[in-house]
Amino acid sequence: MKKLLTVSLIYAYFGVIIVVIGGLRAYWNKYKAPPDQPINFPHQIHVTKVGLKCFFCHSNADKSIHATVPPVSRCMSCHKAVATDRPEIQKLTGYWKEKRPIQWAQVHKLPDFVYFSHKRHMKKGVACETCHGQVGAMMKMRRVRSLTMGWCISCHRLHQASTDCATCHK
Amino acid sequence: MDYINQLIFPPSEGHLLVARFLLVVTLVVHFAYIGFAVGASMISLFLNVVDRDTPNANLRRFAKYLIDLGMVHRGLVFFVGIVPIPVVALLYAQNMYQTSELTALAFVVALPLVVAGFCLLFRYKASWGLREKSFLLHLAPGVLGLGVLTVAYFIILSGVSLSMDPEKWPFITNPYNFFMFSWNNMIRFLRFPIMAFAVTGSAVLFFYFNWPEGEKLEDEQYSRFVRYVGGGLTLGACAVLPVFVVWNLITLPNVALSLSLYGTCIILVALLACAAGKAFGALVSPARTPGAGIFITILVTLALLNVADSIAHENAISDHTSVLLSAAQTAKLEREAKREAAAPAKGSVAEGEQVFKKVCATCHRFDRKVVGPPYDQTLPQYVGHQDQLEAFIRQPSKKNPEYPPMPQLGLRSGEVQSVAMYLLQTYQNGAGKKK
């Protein structure tokens, strides 16, 4: 009887751990995994196969704080004619005809109390890949850097950039 | 570290697949043995010292049994304890070609330490006769050997953790940085002795009760002792390991995580539950001789632990892997192009028409704008300059800001020649007709 109880307790313990991992899995999938986009936009095809430069679409990366995601019209300069038979492109055309902007799911987001500027980093010649990884190989956009304060500061130290609190917290 | 890069080819897909498979297999074999060697030495040394304080024939006998089993044969130690280290270093260098050689380097740096550690442990095993005369001379090599192995595996496991965290690679500019504190690194290091106890405990249960020397079992009191130590170690380790599995999942960088990693960890914990149940059975039912079941379950768990680490590593470097593969693809195409150039392909207008219809016509017509400009506007400058047209098709550059840039088409050089011939001919014929 006592033996049975102990064995049950042992299995219950492992059961609890499995439930915890299941919970972590669900949490990760909902909040941390690369989000599904309204249109499966493949960077890989456009950057590596078609050979487009990042700036062709993210044209504000060297001009402002935000790199910004391109408007639908930028896509349509090609997709009025290219691959119009694909379901994803038909969705895209749908947005364009109805003049609706596409609600891209945000992959990178710093808290509001942090000041970050793409322009400053572009000026210093920091490559997009340093912070966003091998975008040209991604079929689905994902975040490859933690975007934590420790990460920003490590790099600033390496490049002798400012690590003063006020640089990033205004 | 360029020499490592030069040693290793830009990998192709098959190449990488084989490398990954070998990496997991080698790591599993190596860590299974190392876990046992380290666990057995730790417990042997511990019991040895305890016996010195409170003499007990069982402790002494078991301490000797463990180290004899752990350092069973020089050849075996060489092949599963030492050889895998340079092999794994090469395989990591292959996987992480052109990114970071730190993981491979960690294995290389640890290699002499591992060799020294094993030599010292063999010395400890061989000096059992010295025990009564000079206890210190007998014990010191063992303690030192274990210490050296601990340092070696701290370096190795730091390297393994680093292989899952690409974000840190650029910031490690000197040896001190290499040991930058991270929780993930810490758990991998603390997990190591726990896994070592699990392997040692279950191995003892297996080898003692199933190895073909039946006479050992006659000493019932000693057998019970072995059963308690083996079962207890296994049960204890199985109970602690899940905490480390969860801790690992929490501290891994986001890039290293994936649903399949969580899935693997769930299976892993289920296996641990299975092993724990069996170890408990071995503890409380003295009538039954423990079989191979526990040992095998623990070995499979260890294998899954390595598979999980390998999944995390691959998640972390997956984008880089795609880059490597496309580089290999490009290299292959270049080789083919060279071969083609050696025997110049004769283009034909007929083939050109095919290419035009299949590729170019998506964006271009002769007489009107589609995505790209009408050919009737762009071709005149190329009449009589077919080579320039071919060069542009091979390597398009932006000419007119009103249009999006023309993509790289990836045509073979024969096709480029054909389509250029076709375009110029069609344009000139058409132009001729209009006049």
XYZ file of C-alpha atoms in Angstrom:
605
model
C 0.000 0.000 0.000
C 2.738 2.393 1.021
C 4.734 1.269 -1.987
C 1.836 1.993 -4.313
C 1.396 5.438 -2.836
C 5.090 6.276 -3.311
C 5.053 5.069 -6.904
C 1.973 7.174 -7.623
C 3.654 10.180 -6.073
C 6.725 9.647 -8.251
C 4.636 9.462 -11.411
C 2.550 12.443 -10.328
C 5.738 14.497 -9.965
C 6.819 13.677 -13.512
C 3.267 14.315 -14.698
C 3.396 17.806 -13.223
C 6.705 18.490 -14.976
C 5.240 17.354 -18.283
C 2.271 19.665 -17.794
C 4.675 22.526 -17.026
C 6.611 21.888 -20.250
C 3.320 21.675 -22.144
C 2.406 25.049 -20.674
C 5.750 26.566 -21.662
C 5.258 25.171 -25.142
C 1.831 26.785 -25.494
C 3.130 30.078 -24.104
C 6.059 30.103 -26.500
C 3.872 29.238 -29.451
C 1.451 32.059 -28.650
C 3.809 34.854 -27.636
C 7.383 34.089 -28.673
C 7.254 32.060 -31.879
C 7.551 33.888 -35.221
C 3.995 35.206 -35.822
C 1.906 34.139 -38.799
C 1.575 36.982 -41.270
C -1.624 37.889 -43.145
C 0.305 37.048 -46.321
C 3.144 34.534 -46.279
C 5.722 36.978 -47.512
C 8.998 35.182 -48.238
C 12.080 37.378 -47.835
C 14.139 34.552 -49.241
C 12.550 34.771 -52.702
C 12.650 38.551 -52.914
C 16.098 39.122 -51.440
C 18.085 36.127 -52.631
C 16.305 34.926 -55.738
C 14.975 38.195 -57.153
C 17.945 40.118 -55.785
C 16.078 43.092 -54.311
C 17.941 45.322 -51.867
C 16.489 45.832 -48.397
C 16.104 49.542 -49.092
C 13.877 48.926 -52.091
C 11.131 47.958 -49.644
C 12.310 49.333 -46.311
C 13.112 52.664 -47.841
C 13.096 54.599 -44.570
C 15.787 52.534 -42.888
C 18.486 55.122 -43.549
C 16.220 58.130 -43.322
C 14.336 57.818 -40.084
C 13.983 56.059 -36.756
C 11.759 53.392 -38.235
C 12.679 51.211 -41.165
C 8.950 50.774 -41.938
C 7.276 48.015 -43.862
C 6.454 48.874 -47.509
C 2.955 49.857 -48.660
C 0.968 47.490 -50.874
C 1.585 49.676 -53.898
C 5.301 48.797 -53.719
C 4.416 45.127 -54.050
C 2.030 45.787 -56.885
C 4.710 47.359 -59.051
C 5.651 43.742 -59.726
C 2.725 41.667 -58.631
C 0.256 43.218 -61.042
C 1.896 40.798 -63.435
C 4.164 38.437 -61.502
C 2.833 35.157 -60.093
C -0.779 36.365 -60.247
C -2.035 32.791 -60.230
C -0.810 32.101 -56.674
C -3.333 32.284 -53.807
C -1.028 34.511 -51.704
C -0.711 37.017 -54.530
C -4.467 36.972 -55.088
C -4.883 37.861 -51.404
C -2.373 40.679 -51.959
C -4.312 41.925 -54.973
C -7.452 41.814 -52.843
C -5.906 44.221 -50.318
C -4.805 46.506 -53.125
C -8.175 46.609 -54.876
C -9.999 47.352 -51.626
C -7.288 49.881 -50.726
C -6.869 48.231 -47.336
C -3.430 48.371 -45.699
C -2.025 44.982 -44.723
C -1.863 44.488 -40.951
C 1.582 42.845 -40.770
C 2.216 41.177 -37.433
C 5.076 42.948 -35.658
C 8.155 40.812 -35.192
C 10.465 43.399 -33.628
C 9.135 45.686 -30.950
C 11.039 47.624 -28.338
C 9.204 48.988 -25.298
C 8.047 52.590 -25.647
C 10.580 53.863 -23.106
C 13.502 52.925 -25.375
C 14.758 55.225 -28.094
C 16.199 53.411 -31.080
C 17.085 54.876 -34.430
C 17.776 52.932 -37.614
C 19.232 55.998 -39.273
C 22.036 56.387 -36.704
C 23.082 52.790 -37.096
C 22.893 52.888 -40.901
C 25.116 55.948 -40.927
C 27.774 53.987 -39.050
C 27.466 51.210 -41.602
C 26.029 48.582 -39.282
C 24.635 45.917 -41.635
C 21.000 44.849 -41.349
C 22.203 41.261 -40.863
C 23.998 42.168 -37.625
C 20.678 42.835 -35.934
C 18.159 40.950 -38.065
C 20.132 37.869 -39.076
C 20.236 36.265 -42.490
C 16.972 37.780 -43.689
C 17.816 36.721 -47.230
C 17.470 33.089 -46.126
C 14.165 33.434 -44.283
C 10.989 32.051 -45.776
C 9.209 33.413 -42.723
C 10.450 36.467 -40.845
C 11.701 35.661 -37.364
C 13.493 37.528 -34.640
C 17.039 36.280 -34.143
C 18.211 38.777 -31.506
C 16.875 39.195 -28.015
C 16.637 43.029 -28.280
C 17.472 43.187 -24.593
C 19.387 46.033 -23.041
C 22.377 43.729 -22.467
C 22.559 43.070 -26.186
C 22.435 46.754 -27.186
C 25.059 47.633 -24.597
C 27.434 44.782 -25.506
C 27.528 46.026 -29.065
C 27.852 49.651 -28.075
C 30.828 48.715 -25.924
C 32.382 46.765 -28.774
C 32.024 49.748 -31.129
C 32.798 52.406 -28.539
C 29.339 53.889 -28.973
C 27.669 55.693 -26.118
C 26.408 53.588 -23.192
C 25.012 56.531 -21.307
C 21.504 55.814 -20.001
C 20.134 58.895 -21.689
C 21.221 57.642 -25.108
C 18.462 55.090 -25.167
C 16.156 56.262 -22.398
C 14.941 59.767 -23.137
C 41.120 30.473 -36.989
C 41.224 30.546 -40.757
C 42.973 27.207 -40.885
C 39.832 25.471 -39.660
C 37.810 27.195 -42.353
C 40.290 26.166 -45.003
C 40.201 22.607 -43.800
C 36.498 22.391 -44.319
C 34.677 22.680 -47.598
C 31.664 24.878 -48.056
C 29.214 22.130 -47.234
C 26.540 20.762 -49.519
C 23.175 19.571 -48.304
C 24.114 15.903 -48.073
C 27.363 16.864 -46.442
C 25.591 18.838 -43.703
C 23.016 16.148 -43.087
C 25.697 13.531 -42.562
C 27.693 15.914 -40.361
C 24.689 16.507 -38.123
C 23.859 12.870 -37.801
C 27.457 12.025 -36.949
C 27.572 14.876 -34.469
C 24.607 13.586 -32.481
C 25.812 9.981 -32.557
C 29.349 10.907 -31.512
C 28.118 13.152 -28.720
C 25.764 10.482 -27.392
C 28.466 7.805 -27.304
C 30.991 10.177 -25.820
C 28.740 11.618 -23.126
C 27.394 8.199 -22.190
C 30.893 7.023 -21.481
C 32.176 10.266 -19.960
C 29.125 10.419 -17.721
C 29.896 6.963 -16.474
C 33.620 7.609 -16.069
C 33.084 10.834 -14.148
C 30.214 9.471 -12.042
C 32.109 6.293 -11.175
C 35.292 8.210 -10.259
C 33.374 10.704 -8.122
C 31.592 8.014 -6.136
C 34.669 5.833 -5.926
C 36.725 8.704 -4.496
C 33.952 9.669 -2.132
C 33.477 6.154 -0.745
C 37.217 5.705 -0.565
C 37.528 8.718 1.727
C 34.505 7.713 3.791
C 36.000 4.272 4.258
C 39.199 5.838 5.503
C 37.240 7.517 8.297
C 34.901 4.654 9.140
C 36.336 1.474 7.669
C 33.734 -0.680 5.973
C 34.608 -3.570 3.665
C 31.581 -2.919 1.438
C 32.538 0.682 0.778
C 36.106 -0.243 -0.008
C 35.121 -3.057 -2.289
C 32.573 -0.940 -4.129
C 34.991 1.977 -4.526
C 37.459 -0.355 -6.214
C 34.754 -2.040 -8.273
C 33.586 1.342 -9.608
C 36.956 2.639 -10.709
C 37.835 -0.721 -12.248
C 34.599 -0.606 -14.207
C 34.953 3.074 -15.138
C 38.548 2.832 -16.370
C 37.949 -0.623 -17.684
C 40.343 -0.639 -20.616
C 42.745 1.877 -22.136
C 41.653 1.126 -25.677
C 37.997 1.697 -24.886
C 38.752 4.955 -23.110
C 40.812 6.079 -26.069
C 38.069 5.384 -28.594
C 35.021 6.668 -26.730
C 36.628 9.157 -24.350
C 39.310 10.860 -26.420
C 38.848 10.306 -30.160
C 35.317 11.780 -30.228
C 36.593 15.166 -29.043
C 38.571 16.161 -32.177
C 35.847 14.519 -34.283
C 33.150 16.640 -32.639
C 35.349 19.727 -33.002
C 35.559 19.130 -36.753
C 31.825 18.483 -37.049
C 30.951 21.686 -35.183
C 33.405 23.588 -37.353
C 31.618 22.150 -40.372
C 28.147 23.044 -39.078
C 29.146 26.540 -38.107
C 31.374 27.145 -41.116
C 32.134 30.874 -41.424
C 30.197 31.932 -38.350
C 31.965 31.165 -35.142
C 34.710 28.687 -34.481
C 34.394 29.108 -30.716
C 32.548 25.842 -30.113
C 35.057 23.838 -32.108
C 37.823 25.694 -30.337
C 36.401 24.785 -26.931
C 36.664 21.102 -27.786
C 40.203 21.516 -29.093
C 41.353 23.396 -25.986
C 39.750 20.790 -23.718
C 41.374 17.849 -25.490
C 44.746 17.856 -23.659
C 42.926 18.340 -20.365
C 40.742 15.301 -21.010
C 43.793 13.217 -21.897
C 45.557 14.349 -18.706
C 42.419 13.682 -16.649
C 42.172 10.121 -17.884
C 45.880 9.446 -17.301
C 45.487 10.588 -13.706
C 42.388 8.460 -13.171
C 44.195 5.419 -14.539
C 46.975 6.193 -12.102
C 44.384 6.230 -9.290
C 43.024 2.875 -10.433
C 46.519 1.349 -10.632
C 47.616 2.624 -7.232
C 45.153 0.598 -5.197
C 48.061 -1.379 -3.754
C 49.517 1.893 -2.457
C 46.393 2.642 -0.427
C 47.596 1.331 2.921
C 51.134 2.651 2.566
C 50.410 6.186 1.443
C 46.762 7.093 1.207
C 47.537 10.554 -0.138
C 49.632 9.281 -3.065
C 46.783 6.931 -3.886
C 43.999 9.497 -3.643
C 45.702 12.589 -5.095
C 45.808 11.461 -8.755
C 42.109 10.584 -8.565
C 41.084 13.948 -7.129
C 43.343 15.820 -9.509
C 42.100 13.798 -12.492
C 38.508 14.538 -11.612
C 39.324 18.206 -11.156
C 40.993 18.413 -14.549
C 38.058 16.664 -16.216
C 35.676 19.095 -14.519
C 37.550 22.056 -15.963
C 37.675 20.390 -19.383
C 33.934 19.783 -19.439
C 33.177 23.250 -18.194
C 34.992 24.547 -21.270
C 33.330 22.031 -23.577
C 29.835 22.651 -22.241
C 30.341 26.418 -22.441
C 31.168 25.878 -26.085
C 28.063 23.761 -26.589
C 25.866 26.413 -24.945
C 27.455 29.056 -27.109
C 26.565 27.080 -30.233
C 22.903 27.811 -29.423
C 23.334 31.523 -28.838
C 24.511 33.321 -31.993
C 23.762 36.687 -30.424
C 26.850 36.368 -28.195
C 29.327 35.383 -30.888
C 30.446 38.863 -31.941
C 31.030 39.940 -28.357
C 33.464 37.198 -27.414
C 36.735 38.862 -28.215
C 39.014 37.396 -25.554
C 39.253 34.183 -23.498
C 37.802 35.851 -20.436
C 34.607 36.718 -22.338
C 34.246 33.099 -23.300
C 33.210 32.295 -19.754
C 30.680 35.094 -19.632
C 28.068 34.022 -17.148
C 24.846 32.744 -18.573
C 22.179 30.724 -16.846
C 21.955 28.429 -19.816
C 25.633 27.613 -19.647
C 25.313 27.071 -15.901
C 22.483 24.569 -16.213
C 24.349 22.576 -18.816
C 27.308 22.370 -16.488
C 25.272 21.433 -13.397
C 23.252 18.949 -15.409
C 26.422 17.086 -16.317
C 27.143 15.459 -12.914
C 23.441 14.663 -12.443
C 23.386 12.865 -15.763
C 26.661 11.205 -14.744
C 25.005 9.842 -11.583
C 22.052 8.523 -13.555
C 24.327 6.702 -15.991
C 26.579 5.396 -13.231
C 23.736 4.198 -11.010
C 21.923 2.386 -13.788
C 25.174 0.991 -15.216
C 26.121 -0.429 -11.823
C 22.720 -2.122 -11.529
C 23.185 -3.574 -14.977
C 26.813 -4.642 -14.814
C 26.837 -5.936 -11.272
C 23.741 -8.073 -11.581
C 24.010 -9.167 -15.193
C 27.696 -9.460 -15.920
C 28.525 -13.128 -16.323
C 30.352 -13.480 -12.997
C 27.677 -15.135 -10.888
C 29.779 -15.580 -7.769
C 29.505 -11.881 -6.890
C 25.860 -12.421 -6.079
C 26.687 -14.895 -3.355
C 27.626 -12.138 -0.963
C 24.084 -11.105 -0.174
C 24.904 -8.204 2.085
C 27.198 -6.628 -0.505
C 24.662 -7.218 -3.262
C 22.035 -5.376 -1.247
C 24.478 -2.517 -0.767
C 25.152 -2.304 -4.506
C 21.442 -2.406 -5.206
C 20.775 0.488 -2.835
C 23.557 2.656 -4.174
C 22.726 1.945 -7.843
C 18.970 2.305 -7.432
C 19.289 5.332 -5.181
C 21.609 7.189 -7.511
C 19.386 6.501 -10.503
C 16.191 7.494 -8.729
C 17.726 10.644 -7.307
C 19.194 11.739 -10.624
C 15.944 11.021 -12.458
C 14.080 13.148 -9.950
C 16.412 16.138 -10.338
C 16.933 16.050 -14.114
C 13.419 17.289 -15.082
C 14.083 20.499 -13.173
C 17.113 21.023 -15.374
C 15.130 20.231 -18.501
C 12.602 22.941 -17.623
C 15.317 25.367 -16.583
C 17.079 24.786 -19.882
C 13.890 25.555 -21.836
C 13.426 28.762 -19.882
C 16.976 29.991 -20.352
C 17.578 29.037 -23.983
C 17.589 32.047 -26.305
C 14.386 32.436 -28.281
C 16.069 31.589 -31.608
C 16.975 28.138 -30.308
C 13.414 27.197 -29.397
C 10.894 25.377 -31.529
C 7.809 23.266 -30.990
C 9.756 20.110 -31.763
C 12.256 20.982 -29.035
C 9.446 21.203 -26.472
C 8.067 17.928 -27.817
C 11.437 16.203 -27.421
C 11.678 17.447 -23.855
C 8.238 16.050 -23.020
C 9.258 12.615 -24.324
C 12.485 12.945 -22.379
C 10.670 13.565 -19.096
C 8.297 10.673 -19.783
C 11.330 8.411 -20.232
C 12.807 9.710 -16.997
C 9.528 8.839 -15.259
C 9.818 5.353 -16.672
C 13.417 4.992 -15.460
C 12.529 6.399 -12.034
C 9.680 3.887 -11.651
C 12.035 1.061 -12.519
C 14.759 2.319 -10.174
C 12.213 2.528 -7.377
C 11.207 -1.043 -8.154
C 14.835 -2.154 -7.886
C 15.097 -0.462 -4.494
C 11.999 -1.954 -2.904
C 11.746 -5.450 -4.366
C 14.944 -7.269 -3.453
C 13.619 -10.549 -4.814
C 13.900 -9.442 -8.435
C 17.289 -9.058 -10.086
C 17.496 -5.706 -11.924
C 17.777 -6.317 -15.660
C 19.053 -4.156 -18.521
C 15.824 -2.119 -18.672
C 16.873 0.770 -16.452
C 20.286 1.103 -18.073
C 18.814 1.146 -21.571
C 16.137 3.664 -20.597
C 18.776 5.962 -19.132
C 20.936 5.649 -22.244
C 17.980 6.534 -24.471
C 17.230 9.504 -22.222
C 20.814 10.653 -22.556
C 20.559 10.294 -26.320
C 17.394 12.414 -26.336
C 19.108 15.047 -24.213
C 21.737 15.309 -26.925
C 19.105 15.320 -29.645
C 17.367 18.189 -27.837
C 20.624 20.139 -27.651
C 21.219 19.444 -31.297
C 17.726 20.658 -32.248
C 18.367 23.859 -30.291
C 21.688 24.317 -32.084
C 20.109 23.789 -35.477
C 17.257 26.189 -34.738
C 19.771 28.810 -33.738
C 21.801 28.516 -36.925
C 19.075 27.532 -39.412
C 19.234 30.788 -41.387
C 22.954 30.523 -41.600
C 22.606 26.956 -42.832
C 20.393 28.135 -45.678
C 23.047 30.676 -46.576
C 25.690 27.956 -46.615
C 23.545 25.740 -48.772
C 22.851 28.451 -51.291
C 26.586 29.248 -51.361
C 27.261 25.601 -52.120
C 24.585 25.736 -54.810
C 26.197 28.824 -56.327
C 29.601 27.169 -56.267
C 28.143 24.184 -58.071
C 26.510 26.393 -60.706
C 29.782 28.226 -61.174
C 31.588 24.967 -61.736
C 28.967 24.003 -64.299
C 29.226 27.399 -65.950
C 32.972 26.944 -66.236
C 32.478 23.586 -67.852
C 30.001 25.161 -70.249
C 32.394 27.968 -71.037
C 35.081 25.423 -71.870
C 32.752 24.001 -74.515
C 30.872 27.141 -75.609
C 27.159 26.549 -75.836
C 25.627 27.454 -79.175
C 22.514 29.455 -78.533
C 19.567 29.171 -80.852
C 16.741 31.534 -81.634
C 14.246 28.703 -81.040
C 15.538 28.119 -77.529
C 15.489 31.897 -77.042
C 11.809 32.008 -77.862
C 11.140 29.294 -75.265
C 13.034 31.220 -72.613
C 11.255 34.438 -73.514
C 7.846 32.845 -73.175
C 8.690 31.060 -69.942
C 10.656 33.758 -68.126
C 10.707 37.229 -69.625
C 7.123 37.456 -70.811
C 5.949 37.659 -67.203
C 7.147 41.244 -67.110
C 7.893 42.320 -70.666
C 6.206 42.842 -74.041
C 7.756 44.430 -77.094
C 5.142 47.099 -77.599
C 3.797 47.977 -74.147
C 4.744 48.433 -70.522
C 3.872 45.536 -68.200
C 6.110 45.395 -65.133
C 9.216 46.285 -67.006
C 9.540 48.743 -69.886
C 8.543 47.791 -73.459
C 11.417 46.219 -75.396
C 10.806 48.590 -78.274
C 12.133 51.306 -75.969
C 15.046 49.432 -74.425
C 16.418 47.323 -77.252
C 17.576 49.981 -79.747
C 20.723 50.692 -77.700
C 21.718 47.028 -77.936
C 21.388 46.563 -81.687
C 24.841 45.436 -82.744
C 25.881 44.996 -79.110
C 24.546 41.557 -78.302
C 27.364 41.003 -75.772
C 26.197 44.008 -73.733
C 22.638 42.733 -73.755
C 23.838 39.336 -72.545
C 25.849 40.991 -69.798
C 22.785 42.899 -68.628
C 20.615 39.781 -68.592
C 23.237 37.951 -66.609
C 23.717 40.760 -64.109
C 20.803 43.216 -64.252
C 21.422 46.689 -62.892
C 18.895 49.395 -62.280
C 18.615 51.696 -65.301
C 15.318 53.511 -65.083
C 14.024 54.698 -61.704
C 10.410 54.527 -62.906
C 10.489 50.741 -62.896
C 11.264 48.182 -60.189
C 14.686 46.558 -60.545
C 14.911 43.534 -62.787
C 15.585 40.306 -60.909
C 18.469 37.928 -61.421
C 17.064 35.194 -63.604
C 19.490 32.355 -63.017
C 19.655 31.332 -66.688
C 22.400 29.125 -68.058
C 24.827 30.950 -70.296
C 23.546 29.157 -73.382
C 20.052 30.343 -72.556
C 21.222 33.914 -72.067
C 22.835 33.865 -75.488
C 19.729 32.353 -77.075
C 17.320 34.824 -75.571
C 19.521 37.770 -76.520
C 19.654 36.484 -80.105
C 15.893 35.980 -80.120
C 15.153 39.442 -78.719
C 17.400 41.314 -81.126
C 16.238 39.332 -84.114
C 12.547 39.729 -83.262
C 13.000 43.419 -82.571
C 14.825 44.045 -85.835
C 12.316 42.016 -87.841
C 9.435 43.866 -86.196
C 11.087 47.207 -86.745
C 11.725 46.249 -90.326
C 8.083 45.381 -90.895
C 6.775 48.650 -89.500
C 8.832 50.654 -91.959
